[in-house]
């Protein structure tokens, strides 16, 4: 068959569940993702970023090309993940946008990016109203980021039924992608044709199909190639780019009709699940692009050229990740994360608890919304514009469009709280909450936390009308038994793991107050999703004791809820902190000033018992401490407190090691057992020494080599993950400084010396970001270097070439790439 009729498309579903703390709107530290801050950050580094600048290497493992995979593959990025990337990984976000833009140029104006239902809920299990909101939010999110309407939409877990597909069609979506097992039967579109059943995923996946509805609407469906997709995800096909390309080409049939061989997997297969999977993908795409017998395409482009000639009907309530349909998200069907002996009977009561909560909120929402909005559900559908842009202008525009009448300041807060209640009522249905083994898992606790935020907002908005919501929710959650005895059930998890996260403005004020002991805040500052304005602040000290006194105005950046507070924090050093907070009104001014004056007098007299009694009398209670801080700030402050202690321990262990180093050398050389105490001291001292050497500016080469020599001689295991992370960050900073220096030979020499030092390290380094910056400088240096004298230019080119070699770049091959034709990586994407 001619290449004009043989097409290949590789789809990646890039998605992470929303992980934000519902009260802080930020992802808090997750220790299991170390050395990264959280799993979003880790997977971004391993997958999302690397696919925007994927390497093709030669037989010597030197980089010959850097390619943006997003420009050649089909993909969707979950809306909540894409917003996280925009805020927290802007370089990666720009690479995705650049890849999408280039895909339009490559594929006849059709984007390779698909939209996705907003927060990955299982549409067939959702109410009709929620389905519409999820689709509309997904479309609006796509338009916001990519600047155009989507042609296709990815369904969470490809979970589908006819009602959901019809809604997609009604809302302007042209196509979706499903698993081959979801096809029931097919027939030619010509009149009078009979149906042919397609049991056991036997549908011909090389052509698109049309699903038609009685309403007159229709949608195209692509059924991906199941065996090839499984080989990518689970069978090691990504171990070889040649095998990957050959497998795809081998899937064509002996047929005259235009064929599309296409696969679909989690995008995380390319780099996270399979290390260097993005490189295999880049090489595969390059091989296919150079092959004259096939053409790369995306779904929308193929559909435009070759509309469906067949129609199909789907098997209702099916998905790609549950052999029982969609039972994985509502029953103990046997599909799970693979933990032996664990049941998933908890899924049904969890689903029921959320459904009952959702349904109970409908009349309350409509009653409250009737006084605030023209149509509360139309307002909810439009609220995505505020979610995407929290600026004052965006909020004003939303309220102006949907408010029933001009809202007072209080009603404005209530309107936004009502919308936030509904947003969290969507987030609590994120599919990952049911996907794995136990209700105590991190993903399930996350959706329970969203439900807790819903209940809190309901209580604030509806008062006594909502009094029965939480008891009913907990009663149902008590039926969701955990496999982990200590976790108990869903109600216990709610009380022990989620309630402790709940906060109001007072807790934010307490956090600000305690943090002010260790941080210098400006007059106005942002704490997560809160804005803080300092009204007054002073610290008085006596010996090790310090007393901070002040007033602050706290406002939610989400709902506009605001209040002023007075506070006092007493610190006796280390972790010994007590704090008190209470609401502050203008009428309290004189009383607070008298309190400050009296407290200051007691501190100056070192009469701290009296200070504590005064705090009790003025605030009524003193019940905040270091544990009251939000997780990330608590970690930061504890680290500050620990630093001096750790320094003492480090010095002591280093001294022990140095005093007995010769004995340890002898034992290592003689092959004799080493005492555990000495082994501990050696490991601590050597790794601490390497960390200090790497963190010194400039890197202490002599010390680095000395400790590496000791590690080899004494057989000391190195903390490779931590040391590699430090080295990677040092090299990145050096390259950023070089890039900003506009051709400084001094900065180039600094980067080159560092690179030569780091390649001596006896473990693998991830110099991905440094390599990207080198590549960017390479592509633009001829502009920046025009001001250099000829001799200096020659010097620059020689050292810059050496730097590239140290960073594992084949500089000659990179120079040979014709970037006019390549168009694989935009300057601003790196």
PDB file of N, CA and C in Angstrom, residues 79 140 158 217 237 255 272 294 443 468 565 620 630 653 670 672 757 768 784-785 811 829:
ATOM      1  N   UNK A  79      -6.509  18.659  32.637  1.00  0.00           N
ATOM      2  CA  UNK A  79      -6.617  20.088  32.942  1.00  0.00           C
ATOM      3  C   UNK A  79      -6.014  20.502  34.277  1.00  0.00           C
ATOM      4  N   UNK A 140     -13.408  24.474  27.984  1.00  0.00           N
ATOM      5  CA  UNK A 140     -12.943  25.813  28.346  1.00  0.00           C
ATOM      6  C   UNK A 140     -11.470  25.811  28.740  1.00  0.00           C
ATOM      7  N   UNK A 158     -11.177   5.982  29.574  1.00  0.00           N
ATOM      8  CA  UNK A 158     -12.014   5.730  28.373  1.00  0.00           C
ATOM      9  C   UNK A 158     -13.395   5.201  28.766  1.00  0.00           C
ATOM     10  N   UNK A 217     -27.403  13.889  16.352  1.00  0.00           N
ATOM     11  CA  UNK A 217     -25.989  14.132  16.589  1.00  0.00           C
ATOM     12  C   UNK A 217     -25.179  12.857  16.349  1.00  0.00           C
ATOM     13  N   UNK A 237       8.276  -2.896  25.108  1.00  0.00           N
ATOM     14  CA  UNK A 237       8.495  -2.438  23.745  1.00  0.00           C
ATOM     15  C   UNK A 237       9.338  -1.163  23.697  1.00  0.00           C
ATOM     16  N   UNK A 255      -4.917  -4.324   2.856  1.00  0.00           N
ATOM     17  CA  UNK A 255      -6.214  -3.724   2.556  1.00  0.00           C
ATOM     18  C   UNK A 255      -6.005  -2.482   1.712  1.00  0.00           C
ATOM     19  N   UNK A 272       8.427   7.959  32.918  1.00  0.00           N
ATOM     20  CA  UNK A 272       8.201   7.716  34.349  1.00  0.00           C
ATOM     21  C   UNK A 272       8.085   6.217  34.622  1.00  0.00           C
ATOM     22  N   UNK A 294       5.344   5.178   5.316  1.00  0.00           N
ATOM     23  CA  UNK A 294       4.290   5.534   6.270  1.00  0.00           C
ATOM     24  C   UNK A 294       4.320   7.034   6.516  1.00  0.00           C
ATOM     25  N   UNK A 443      -4.538   8.512  47.366  1.00  0.00           N
ATOM     26  CA  UNK A 443      -5.476   9.040  46.374  1.00  0.00           C
ATOM     27  C   UNK A 443      -6.891   9.106  46.934  1.00  0.00           C
ATOM     28  N   UNK A 468     -27.366  18.024  59.064  1.00  0.00           N
ATOM     29  CA  UNK A 468     -27.438  16.556  58.968  1.00  0.00           C
ATOM     30  C   UNK A 468     -26.458  15.985  57.944  1.00  0.00           C
ATOM     31  N   UNK A 565      -6.904  39.964  62.833  1.00  0.00           N
ATOM     32  CA  UNK A 565      -6.576  39.223  64.043  1.00  0.00           C
ATOM     33  C   UNK A 565      -5.423  39.898  64.781  1.00  0.00           C
ATOM     34  N   UNK A 620      -7.669  34.367  76.079  1.00  0.00           N
ATOM     35  CA  UNK A 620      -8.617  33.343  76.514  1.00  0.00           C
ATOM     36  C   UNK A 620      -8.063  31.936  76.416  1.00  0.00           C
ATOM     37  N   UNK A 630       1.455  24.944  58.702  1.00  0.00           N
ATOM     38  CA  UNK A 630       1.183  24.120  57.539  1.00  0.00           C
ATOM     39  C   UNK A 630       2.434  23.307  57.226  1.00  0.00           C
ATOM     40  N   UNK A 653      30.759  13.053  64.447  1.00  0.00           N
ATOM     41  CA  UNK A 653      30.979  11.829  63.687  1.00  0.00           C
ATOM     42  C   UNK A 653      32.177  11.952  62.757  1.00  0.00           C
ATOM     43  N   UNK A 670      42.262  -5.353  54.549  1.00  0.00           N
ATOM     44  CA  UNK A 670      42.476  -6.727  54.993  1.00  0.00           C
ATOM     45  C   UNK A 670      41.244  -7.605  54.818  1.00  0.00           C
ATOM     46  N   UNK A 672      38.638  -7.505  56.646  1.00  0.00           N
ATOM     47  CA  UNK A 672      38.116  -7.882  57.961  1.00  0.00           C
ATOM     48  C   UNK A 672      36.809  -7.145  58.245  1.00  0.00           C
ATOM     49  N   UNK A 757      34.559  18.795  36.692  1.00  0.00           N
ATOM     50  CA  UNK A 757      34.614  18.236  38.045  1.00  0.00           C
ATOM     51  C   UNK A 757      33.508  17.203  38.256  1.00  0.00           C
ATOM     52  N   UNK A 768      19.941  16.928  32.485  1.00  0.00           N
ATOM     53  CA  UNK A 768      18.949  17.243  31.460  1.00  0.00           C
ATOM     54  C   UNK A 768      18.752  18.747  31.299  1.00  0.00           C
ATOM     55  N   UNK A 784      24.716  36.785  20.333  1.00  0.00           N
ATOM     56  CA  UNK A 784      25.298  37.385  21.534  1.00  0.00           C
ATOM     57  C   UNK A 784      26.796  37.628  21.394  1.00  0.00           C
ATOM     58  N   UNK A 785      27.471  36.861  20.516  1.00  0.00           N
ATOM     59  CA  UNK A 785      28.924  36.920  20.454  1.00  0.00           C
ATOM     60  C   UNK A 785      29.448  37.920  19.431  1.00  0.00           C
ATOM     61  N   UNK A 811      28.702  17.555  19.737  1.00  0.00           N
ATOM     62  CA  UNK A 811      28.602  18.918  19.211  1.00  0.00           C
ATOM     63  C   UNK A 811      28.617  18.945  17.686  1.00  0.00           C
ATOM     64  N   UNK A 829      11.115  27.047  24.362  1.00  0.00           N
ATOM     65  CA  UNK A 829      10.653  25.820  24.995  1.00  0.00           C
ATOM     66  C   UNK A 829      11.689  25.212  25.898  1.00  0.00           C
TER      67      UNK A 829
END
